[in-house]
PDB file of C-alpha atoms in Angstrom:
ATOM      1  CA  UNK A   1     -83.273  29.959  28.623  1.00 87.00           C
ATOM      2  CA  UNK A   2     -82.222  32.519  31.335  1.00 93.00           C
ATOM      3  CA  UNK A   3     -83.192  32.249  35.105  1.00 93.00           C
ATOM      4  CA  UNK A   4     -82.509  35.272  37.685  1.00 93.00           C
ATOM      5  CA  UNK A   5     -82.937  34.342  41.280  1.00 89.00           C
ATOM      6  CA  UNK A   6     -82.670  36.840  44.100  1.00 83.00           C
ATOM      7  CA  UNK A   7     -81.905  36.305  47.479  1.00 80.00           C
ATOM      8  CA  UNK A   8     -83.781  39.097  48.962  1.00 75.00           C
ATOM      9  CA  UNK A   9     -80.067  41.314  49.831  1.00 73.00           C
ATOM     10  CA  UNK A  10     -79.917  44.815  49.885  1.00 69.00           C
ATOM     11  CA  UNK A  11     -76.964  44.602  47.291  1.00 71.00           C
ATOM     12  CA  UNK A  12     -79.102  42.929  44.908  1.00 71.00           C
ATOM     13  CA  UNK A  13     -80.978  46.119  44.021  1.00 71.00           C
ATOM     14  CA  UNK A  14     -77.988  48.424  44.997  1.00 80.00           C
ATOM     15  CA  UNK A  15     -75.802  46.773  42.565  1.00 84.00           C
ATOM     16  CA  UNK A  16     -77.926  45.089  39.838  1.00 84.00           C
ATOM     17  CA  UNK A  17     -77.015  41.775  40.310  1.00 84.00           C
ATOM     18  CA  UNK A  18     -79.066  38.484  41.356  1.00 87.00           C
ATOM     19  CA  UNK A  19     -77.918  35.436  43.329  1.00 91.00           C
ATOM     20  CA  UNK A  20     -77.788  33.073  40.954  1.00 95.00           C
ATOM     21  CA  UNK A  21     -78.420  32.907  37.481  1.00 96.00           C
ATOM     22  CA  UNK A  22     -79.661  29.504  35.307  1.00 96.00           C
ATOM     23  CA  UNK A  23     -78.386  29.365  31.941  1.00 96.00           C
ATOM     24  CA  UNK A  24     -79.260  26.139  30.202  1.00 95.00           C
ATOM     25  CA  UNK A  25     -77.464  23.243  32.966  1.00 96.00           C
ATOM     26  CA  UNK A  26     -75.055  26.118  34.370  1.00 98.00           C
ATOM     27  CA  UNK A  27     -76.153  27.185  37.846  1.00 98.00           C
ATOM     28  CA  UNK A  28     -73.712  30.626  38.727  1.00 98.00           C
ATOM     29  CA  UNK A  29     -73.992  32.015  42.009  1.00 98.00           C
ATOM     30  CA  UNK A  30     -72.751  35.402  42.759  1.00 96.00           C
ATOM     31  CA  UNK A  31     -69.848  35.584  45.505  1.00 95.00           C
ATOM     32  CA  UNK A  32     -71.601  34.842  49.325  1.00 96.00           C
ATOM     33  CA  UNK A  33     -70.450  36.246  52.277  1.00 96.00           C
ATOM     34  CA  UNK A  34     -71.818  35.310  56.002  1.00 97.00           C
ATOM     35  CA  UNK A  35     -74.027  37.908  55.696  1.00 94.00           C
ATOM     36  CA  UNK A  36     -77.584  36.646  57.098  1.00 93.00           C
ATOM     37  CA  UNK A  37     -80.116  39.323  57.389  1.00 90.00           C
ATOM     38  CA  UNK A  38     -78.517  42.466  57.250  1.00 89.00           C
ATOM     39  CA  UNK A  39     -76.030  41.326  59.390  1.00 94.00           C
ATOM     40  CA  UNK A  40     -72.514  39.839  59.238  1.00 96.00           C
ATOM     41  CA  UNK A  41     -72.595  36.424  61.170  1.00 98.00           C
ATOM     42  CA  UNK A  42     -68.984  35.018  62.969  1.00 98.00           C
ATOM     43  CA  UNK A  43     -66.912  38.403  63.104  1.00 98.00           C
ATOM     44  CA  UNK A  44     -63.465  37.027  64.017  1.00 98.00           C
ATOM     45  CA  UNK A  45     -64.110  33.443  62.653  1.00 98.00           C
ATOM     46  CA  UNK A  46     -63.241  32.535  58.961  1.00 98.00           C
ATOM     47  CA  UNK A  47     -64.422  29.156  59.554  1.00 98.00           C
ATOM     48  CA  UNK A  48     -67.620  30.497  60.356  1.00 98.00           C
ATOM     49  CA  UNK A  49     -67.939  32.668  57.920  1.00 98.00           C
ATOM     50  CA  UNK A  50     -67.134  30.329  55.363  1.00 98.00           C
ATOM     51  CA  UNK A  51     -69.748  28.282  55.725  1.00 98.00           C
ATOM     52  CA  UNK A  52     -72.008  30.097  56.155  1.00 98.00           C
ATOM     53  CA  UNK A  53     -71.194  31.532  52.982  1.00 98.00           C
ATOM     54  CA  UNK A  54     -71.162  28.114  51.279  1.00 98.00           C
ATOM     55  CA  UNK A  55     -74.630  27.368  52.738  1.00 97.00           C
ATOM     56  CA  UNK A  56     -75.854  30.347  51.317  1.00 96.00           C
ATOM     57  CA  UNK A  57     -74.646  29.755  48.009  1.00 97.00           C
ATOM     58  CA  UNK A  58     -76.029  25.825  48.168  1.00 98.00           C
ATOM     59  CA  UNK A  59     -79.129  27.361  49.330  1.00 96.00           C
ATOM     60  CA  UNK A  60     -78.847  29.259  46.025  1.00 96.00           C
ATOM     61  CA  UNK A  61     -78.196  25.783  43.994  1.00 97.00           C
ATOM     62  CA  UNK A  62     -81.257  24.262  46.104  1.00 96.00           C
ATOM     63  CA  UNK A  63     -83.554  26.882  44.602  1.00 95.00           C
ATOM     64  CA  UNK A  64     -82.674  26.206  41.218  1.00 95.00           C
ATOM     65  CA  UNK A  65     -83.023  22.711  41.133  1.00 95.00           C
ATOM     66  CA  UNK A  66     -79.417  21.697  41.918  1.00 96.00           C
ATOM     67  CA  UNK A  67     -77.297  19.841  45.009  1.00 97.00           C
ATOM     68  CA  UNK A  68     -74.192  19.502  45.898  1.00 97.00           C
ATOM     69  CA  UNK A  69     -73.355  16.746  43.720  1.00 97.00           C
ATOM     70  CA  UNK A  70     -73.765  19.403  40.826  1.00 98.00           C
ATOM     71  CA  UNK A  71     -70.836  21.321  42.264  1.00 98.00           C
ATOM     72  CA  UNK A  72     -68.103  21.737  39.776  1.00 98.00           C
ATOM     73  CA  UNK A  73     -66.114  24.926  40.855  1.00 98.00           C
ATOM     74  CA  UNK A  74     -65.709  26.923  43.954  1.00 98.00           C
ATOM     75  CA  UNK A  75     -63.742  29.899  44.601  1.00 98.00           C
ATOM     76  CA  UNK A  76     -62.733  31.437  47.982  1.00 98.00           C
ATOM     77  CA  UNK A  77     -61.425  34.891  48.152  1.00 98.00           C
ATOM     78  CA  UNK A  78     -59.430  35.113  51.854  1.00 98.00           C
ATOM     79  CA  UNK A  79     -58.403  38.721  52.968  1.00 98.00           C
ATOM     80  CA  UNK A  80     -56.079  36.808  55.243  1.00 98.00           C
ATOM     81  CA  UNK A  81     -54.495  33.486  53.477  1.00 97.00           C
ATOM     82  CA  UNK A  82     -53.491  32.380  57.387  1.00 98.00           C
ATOM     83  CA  UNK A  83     -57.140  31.489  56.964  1.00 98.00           C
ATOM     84  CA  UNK A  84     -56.847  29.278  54.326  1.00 98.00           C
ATOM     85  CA  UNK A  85     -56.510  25.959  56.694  1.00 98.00           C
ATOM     86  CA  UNK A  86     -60.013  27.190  58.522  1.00 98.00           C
ATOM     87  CA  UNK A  87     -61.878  27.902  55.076  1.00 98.00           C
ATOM     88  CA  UNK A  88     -60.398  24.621  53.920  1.00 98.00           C
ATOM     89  CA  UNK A  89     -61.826  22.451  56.355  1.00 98.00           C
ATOM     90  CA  UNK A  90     -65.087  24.808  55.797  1.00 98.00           C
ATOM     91  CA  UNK A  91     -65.028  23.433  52.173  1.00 98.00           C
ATOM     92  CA  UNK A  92     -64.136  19.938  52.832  1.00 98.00           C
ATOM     93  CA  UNK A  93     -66.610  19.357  55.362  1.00 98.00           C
ATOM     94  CA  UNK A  94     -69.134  20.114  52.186  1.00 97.00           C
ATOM     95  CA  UNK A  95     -67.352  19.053  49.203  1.00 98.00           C
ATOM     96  CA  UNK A  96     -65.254  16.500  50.195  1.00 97.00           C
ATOM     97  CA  UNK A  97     -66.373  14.244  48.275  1.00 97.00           C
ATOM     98  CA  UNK A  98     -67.582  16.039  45.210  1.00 97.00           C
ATOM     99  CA  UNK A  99     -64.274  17.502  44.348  1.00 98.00           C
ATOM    100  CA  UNK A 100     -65.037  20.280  42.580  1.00 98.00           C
ATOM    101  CA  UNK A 101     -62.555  22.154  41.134  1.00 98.00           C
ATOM    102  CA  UNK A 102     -61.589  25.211  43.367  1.00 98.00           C
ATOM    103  CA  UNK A 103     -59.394  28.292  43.900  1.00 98.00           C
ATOM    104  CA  UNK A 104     -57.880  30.249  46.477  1.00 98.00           C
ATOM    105  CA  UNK A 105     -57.409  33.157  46.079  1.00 98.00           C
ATOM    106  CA  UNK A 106     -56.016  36.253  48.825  1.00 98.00           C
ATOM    107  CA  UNK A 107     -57.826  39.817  48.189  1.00 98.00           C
ATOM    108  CA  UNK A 108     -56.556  42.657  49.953  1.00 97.00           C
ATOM    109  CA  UNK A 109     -60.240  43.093  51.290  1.00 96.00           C
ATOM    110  CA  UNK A 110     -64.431  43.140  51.257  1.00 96.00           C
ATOM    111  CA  UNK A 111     -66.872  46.123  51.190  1.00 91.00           C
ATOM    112  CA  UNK A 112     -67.180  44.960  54.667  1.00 95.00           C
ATOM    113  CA  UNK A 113     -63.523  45.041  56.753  1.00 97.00           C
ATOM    114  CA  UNK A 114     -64.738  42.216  59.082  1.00 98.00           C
ATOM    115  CA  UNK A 115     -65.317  40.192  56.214  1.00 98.00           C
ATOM    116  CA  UNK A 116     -62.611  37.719  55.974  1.00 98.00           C
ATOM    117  CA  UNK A 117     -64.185  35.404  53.016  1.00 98.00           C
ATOM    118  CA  UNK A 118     -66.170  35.217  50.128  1.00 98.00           C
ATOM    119  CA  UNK A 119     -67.322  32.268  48.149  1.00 98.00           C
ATOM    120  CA  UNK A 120     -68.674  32.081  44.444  1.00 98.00           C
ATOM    121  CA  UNK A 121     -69.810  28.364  43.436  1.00 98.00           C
ATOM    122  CA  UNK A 122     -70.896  26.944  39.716  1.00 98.00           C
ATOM    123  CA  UNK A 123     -72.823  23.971  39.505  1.00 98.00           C
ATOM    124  CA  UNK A 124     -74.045  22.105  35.916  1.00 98.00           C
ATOM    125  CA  UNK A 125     -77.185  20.240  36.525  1.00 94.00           C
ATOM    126  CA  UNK A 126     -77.678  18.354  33.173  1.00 86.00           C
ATOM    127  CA  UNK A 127     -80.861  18.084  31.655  1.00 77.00           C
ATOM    128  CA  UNK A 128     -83.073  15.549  33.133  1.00 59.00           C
ATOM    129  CA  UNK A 129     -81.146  15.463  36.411  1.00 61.00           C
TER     130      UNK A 129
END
C-alpha cells in the first residue's frame, strides 16, 4: 500500500510531488528546505536553515507514523561545502545517535539563491512498530 502526504507548499501542486510518500515500512520524504510559510527562514545561516529543514522533514516522519529512531538515510545538498561543519552539527544535534547513513553532497544551487541547504530523509518503520 501507497500513502501520499502533503505538506500544504505551493510546490506541491506546482510540481506534482507530495512530502512524503509511505510505501509498505519505507517512509521517503521529498528534499526540505527552511522554507516555513511561504517564506525562507535564516537567510545567511546554514545552520539555521538546516534544521529547520530537518524538522520539517521529521515533522513529515511524525505524520506517518515514524520518529527519529526510524531514520536510516539523510542527504544534505550544500550550495556552499564551507557549510558543511554548520549543517553537520545541524544533523548531529538530531541524529547523533541514530546514525543513519548520510551524504553530502555540494550543488551549484536551489530554485531559491538564498537557499544554502536542502535535506531529503528515509526512514523504515517496520510493521508493528
Amino acid at each position: 500500500m501507497i500513502s501520499r502526504i502533503g505538506s500544504g507548499g505551493p510546490w506541491e501542486d506546482v510540481v506534482g510531488y507530495s512530502r512524503a510518500v509511505v510505501a509498505g515500512p519505507w517512509i521517503l520524504v521529498s528534499g526540505c528546505t527552511a522554507v516555513v510559510d511561504g517564506e525562507l527562514r535564516h537567510v545567511d545561516d546554514a545552520y539555521g536553515q538546516a534544521r529547520t529543514a530537518f524538522e520539517i522533514a521529521l515533522k513529515a516522519i511524525a505524520k506517518a507514523g515514524g520518529s527519529p529512531p526510524h531514520v536510516v538515510r539523510t542527504r544534505m545538498y550544500l550550495r556552499n561545502l564551507a557549510d558543511a561543519e554548520a549543517v553537520g552539527r545541524a544533523h548531529a544535534e538530531l541524529f547523533l545517535d541514530v546514525r543513519p547513513a548520510a551524504s553530502m553532497i555540494g550543488v551549484a544551487g536551489f530554485i531559491d539563491p538564498r537557499m544554502l541547504v536542502e535535506i531529503e530523509v528515509e526512514a523504515y518503520r517496520p510493521e508493528g512498530s
